[in-house]
Short mmCIF file of C-alpha atoms in Angstrom, two decimals:
data_model
loop_
_atom_site.label_atom_id
_atom_site.label_comp_id
_atom_site.label_asym_id
_atom_site.label_seq_id
_atom_site.Cartn_x
_atom_site.Cartn_y
_atom_site.Cartn_z
CA UNK I 1 -40.94 -38.87 45.35
CA UNK I 2 -39.04 -38.65 42.06
CA UNK I 3 -36.97 -41.37 40.57
CA UNK I 4 -33.39 -41.38 41.72
CA UNK I 5 -31.44 -39.60 39.23
CA UNK I 6 -29.93 -36.21 38.24
CA UNK I 7 -30.18 -34.75 34.74
CA UNK I 8 -27.40 -32.35 33.96
CA UNK I 9 -26.57 -30.24 30.76
CA UNK I 10 -26.05 -26.70 29.72
CA UNK I 11 -29.02 -24.60 28.82
CA UNK I 12 -29.36 -25.64 25.26
CA UNK I 13 -28.87 -29.31 26.06
CA UNK I 14 -31.57 -29.17 28.80
CA UNK I 15 -33.91 -27.24 26.54
CA UNK I 16 -33.32 -29.89 23.76
CA UNK I 17 -34.27 -32.62 26.12
CA UNK I 18 -37.45 -30.64 27.10
CA UNK I 19 -38.37 -29.84 23.55
CA UNK I 20 -36.88 -32.92 21.84
CA UNK I 21 -34.19 -31.22 19.57
CA UNK I 22 -30.57 -30.18 19.81
CA UNK I 23 -28.99 -27.14 18.28
CA UNK I 24 -25.69 -26.64 20.23
CA UNK I 25 -22.58 -28.22 21.06
CA UNK I 26 -21.06 -28.39 24.60
CA UNK I 27 -19.84 -25.00 25.96
CA UNK I 28 -21.27 -23.15 22.95
CA UNK I 29 -24.80 -23.12 24.48
CA UNK I 30 -27.09 -20.61 22.60
CA UNK I 31 -29.23 -19.39 25.46
CA UNK I 32 -28.73 -17.99 28.95
CA UNK I 33 -29.66 -19.78 32.17
CA UNK I 34 -32.41 -17.23 32.70
CA UNK I 35 -33.90 -17.98 29.30
CA UNK I 36 -33.54 -21.73 30.09
CA UNK I 37 -35.35 -21.18 33.40
CA UNK I 38 -38.11 -19.25 31.56
CA UNK I 39 -38.62 -22.11 29.05
CA UNK I 40 -38.22 -24.77 31.68
CA UNK I 41 -40.82 -23.36 34.07
CA UNK I 42 -43.39 -22.16 31.60
CA UNK I 43 -42.13 -22.21 27.98
CA UNK I 44 -41.29 -18.58 28.25
CA UNK I 45 -44.70 -17.52 29.61
CA UNK I 46 -44.63 -16.27 33.19
CA UNK I 47 -48.38 -17.18 33.71
CA UNK I 48 -47.49 -20.92 33.32
CA UNK I 49 -45.46 -23.03 35.75
CA UNK I 50 -43.78 -26.39 35.28
CA UNK I 51 -46.44 -28.29 37.05
CA UNK I 52 -48.83 -27.23 34.22
CA UNK I 53 -46.75 -28.48 31.49
CA UNK I 54 -47.53 -31.83 29.91
CA UNK I 55 -44.10 -32.07 28.49
CA UNK I 56 -40.85 -29.98 28.78
CA UNK I 57 -39.57 -29.17 32.30
CA UNK I 58 -42.39 -31.07 34.04
CA UNK I 59 -41.40 -34.19 32.21
CA UNK I 60 -37.81 -33.79 33.05
CA UNK I 61 -38.36 -33.00 36.73
CA UNK I 62 -40.93 -35.77 37.00
CA UNK I 63 -38.28 -38.27 35.86
CA UNK I 64 -35.52 -37.05 38.04
CA UNK I 65 -34.70 -35.95 41.52
CA UNK I 66 -32.82 -32.73 40.30
CA UNK I 67 -32.23 -30.88 37.02
CA UNK I 68 -28.81 -29.15 36.86
CA UNK I 69 -28.45 -26.39 34.17
CA UNK I 70 -24.71 -25.64 34.05
CA UNK I 71 -23.42 -22.29 32.77
CA UNK I 72 -21.85 -19.11 34.02
CA UNK I 73 -24.37 -19.35 36.97
CA UNK I 74 -25.35 -22.94 37.55
CA UNK I 75 -28.89 -23.81 38.52
CA UNK I 76 -30.22 -26.81 40.33
CA UNK I 77 -34.02 -27.33 40.12
CA UNK I 78 -35.96 -29.77 42.10
CA UNK I 79 -38.18 -30.12 45.08
CA UNK I 80 -40.07 -26.89 44.11
CA UNK I 81 -36.79 -24.83 44.44
CA UNK I 82 -34.19 -23.44 42.36
CA UNK I 83 -30.67 -22.90 43.56
CA UNK I 84 -28.48 -20.47 41.61
CA UNK I 85 -24.81 -21.09 42.36
CA UNK I 86 -22.44 -18.37 41.06
CA UNK I 87 -19.06 -20.18 41.59
CA UNK I 88 -16.71 -21.31 38.91
CA UNK I 89 -14.35 -20.00 36.46
CA UNK I 90 -14.34 -19.14 32.73
CA UNK I 91 -11.46 -21.48 32.36
CA UNK I 92 -13.81 -24.33 33.00
CA UNK I 93 -15.62 -23.65 29.75
CA UNK I 94 -12.11 -23.76 27.98
CA UNK I 95 -11.29 -27.35 29.18
CA UNK I 96 -13.06 -30.21 27.53
CA UNK I 97 -14.86 -32.48 29.84
CA UNK I 98 -15.64 -30.11 32.73
CA UNK I 99 -19.32 -30.70 32.32
CA UNK I 100 -18.76 -34.50 32.38
CA UNK I 101 -16.63 -33.97 35.59
CA UNK I 102 -19.66 -32.08 37.14
CA UNK I 103 -21.93 -34.92 36.30
CA UNK I 104 -19.54 -37.44 37.90
CA UNK I 105 -19.04 -35.31 40.99
CA UNK I 106 -22.84 -35.00 41.30
CA UNK I 107 -23.18 -38.71 41.05
CA UNK I 108 -20.36 -39.22 43.81
CA UNK I 109 -22.50 -37.03 46.13
CA UNK I 110 -25.54 -39.00 45.34
CA UNK I 111 -23.89 -42.09 46.51
CA UNK I 112 -23.91 -40.60 50.05
CA UNK I 113 -26.65 -37.94 49.97
CA UNK I 114 -30.12 -38.36 51.26
CA UNK I 115 -31.66 -37.28 47.92
CA UNK I 116 -30.68 -36.39 44.41
CA UNK I 117 -31.36 -32.67 44.87
CA UNK I 118 -28.97 -32.22 47.78
CA UNK I 119 -26.42 -34.36 45.97
CA UNK I 120 -26.73 -32.02 42.87
CA UNK I 121 -26.51 -28.86 44.97
CA UNK I 122 -23.36 -30.16 46.76
CA UNK I 123 -21.81 -31.42 43.54
CA UNK I 124 -22.27 -28.06 41.77
CA UNK I 125 -21.05 -26.08 44.76
CA UNK I 126 -17.99 -28.08 45.22
CA UNK I 127 -17.12 -28.17 41.58
CA UNK I 128 -17.48 -24.34 41.05
CA UNK I 129 -15.44 -23.58 44.22
CA UNK I 130 -12.74 -26.03 43.15
CA UNK I 131 -12.74 -24.34 39.81
CA UNK I 132 -12.23 -20.88 41.26
CA UNK I 133 -9.44 -21.98 43.46
CA UNK I 134 -7.74 -23.74 40.64
CA UNK I 135 -8.20 -20.79 38.25
CA UNK I 136 -6.56 -18.55 40.87
CA UNK I 137 -3.32 -20.63 40.52
CA UNK I 138 -2.97 -20.58 36.78
CA UNK I 139 -2.89 -18.22 33.84
CA UNK I 140 -4.66 -20.39 31.25
CA UNK I 141 -6.40 -23.64 30.62
CA UNK I 142 -3.13 -25.63 30.18
CA UNK I 143 -2.54 -26.41 33.75
CA UNK I 144 -6.14 -25.73 35.01
CA UNK I 145 -7.06 -29.40 35.09
CA UNK I 146 -4.28 -30.72 37.37
CA UNK I 147 -4.78 -27.68 39.70
CA UNK I 148 -8.72 -28.49 39.67
CA UNK I 149 -8.15 -31.95 40.72
CA UNK I 150 -5.80 -30.85 43.56
CA UNK I 151 -8.44 -28.22 44.52
CA UNK I 152 -11.01 -30.88 44.78
CA UNK I 153 -8.75 -33.11 46.97
CA UNK I 154 -7.80 -30.32 49.17
CA UNK I 155 -11.33 -28.66 49.60
CA UNK I 156 -12.58 -28.50 53.11
CA UNK I 157 -15.91 -27.64 54.67
CA UNK I 158 -14.49 -24.17 55.72
CA UNK I 159 -13.71 -23.38 52.05
CA UNK I 160 -17.28 -24.13 51.14
CA UNK I 161 -18.64 -21.71 53.84
CA UNK I 162 -16.15 -19.11 52.81
CA UNK I 163 -16.55 -19.21 49.03
CA UNK I 164 -20.03 -20.40 48.28
CA UNK I 165 -22.23 -17.82 46.36
CA UNK I 166 -25.72 -19.38 46.25
CA UNK I 167 -29.31 -18.10 46.16
CA UNK I 168 -32.44 -20.26 46.75
CA UNK I 169 -35.70 -19.47 44.95
CA UNK I 170 -38.96 -21.26 45.50
CA UNK I 171 -41.41 -21.73 42.61
#
């Protein structure tokens, strides 16, 4: 049983935590989610897995219930699984603070979820779907945020079933 917390960042931020250095700023992450997964699950070597690493991803996963790598396709790692969630909008990257909102939404789900992994998956899914619904109502980032908040408020379980685009991978 991992300690009760969720670690979230863009690919470069997560890799910086794993490697101990930072070379990016916010939405300007320098690597793809696929590169992050390769680094986090084997330091880029397919013959190694996270369980074999003395540091890096294994250390992050050992100290958290879930690891969220946010980007064009979000990834939630934990419990020997990776859930890729392809919801969201490019406008989310144009609005300062959407990553922080994602962290807060995951924390809100953690308050009522059975574990951090489920909370992270739910938080990422709901945030991405609300982002898509908000983006469909605006032409640019100026009015995105109020529509995003309204979309979060109005989101129903049926919307999640209708719009969720997710894949589960075991590793």
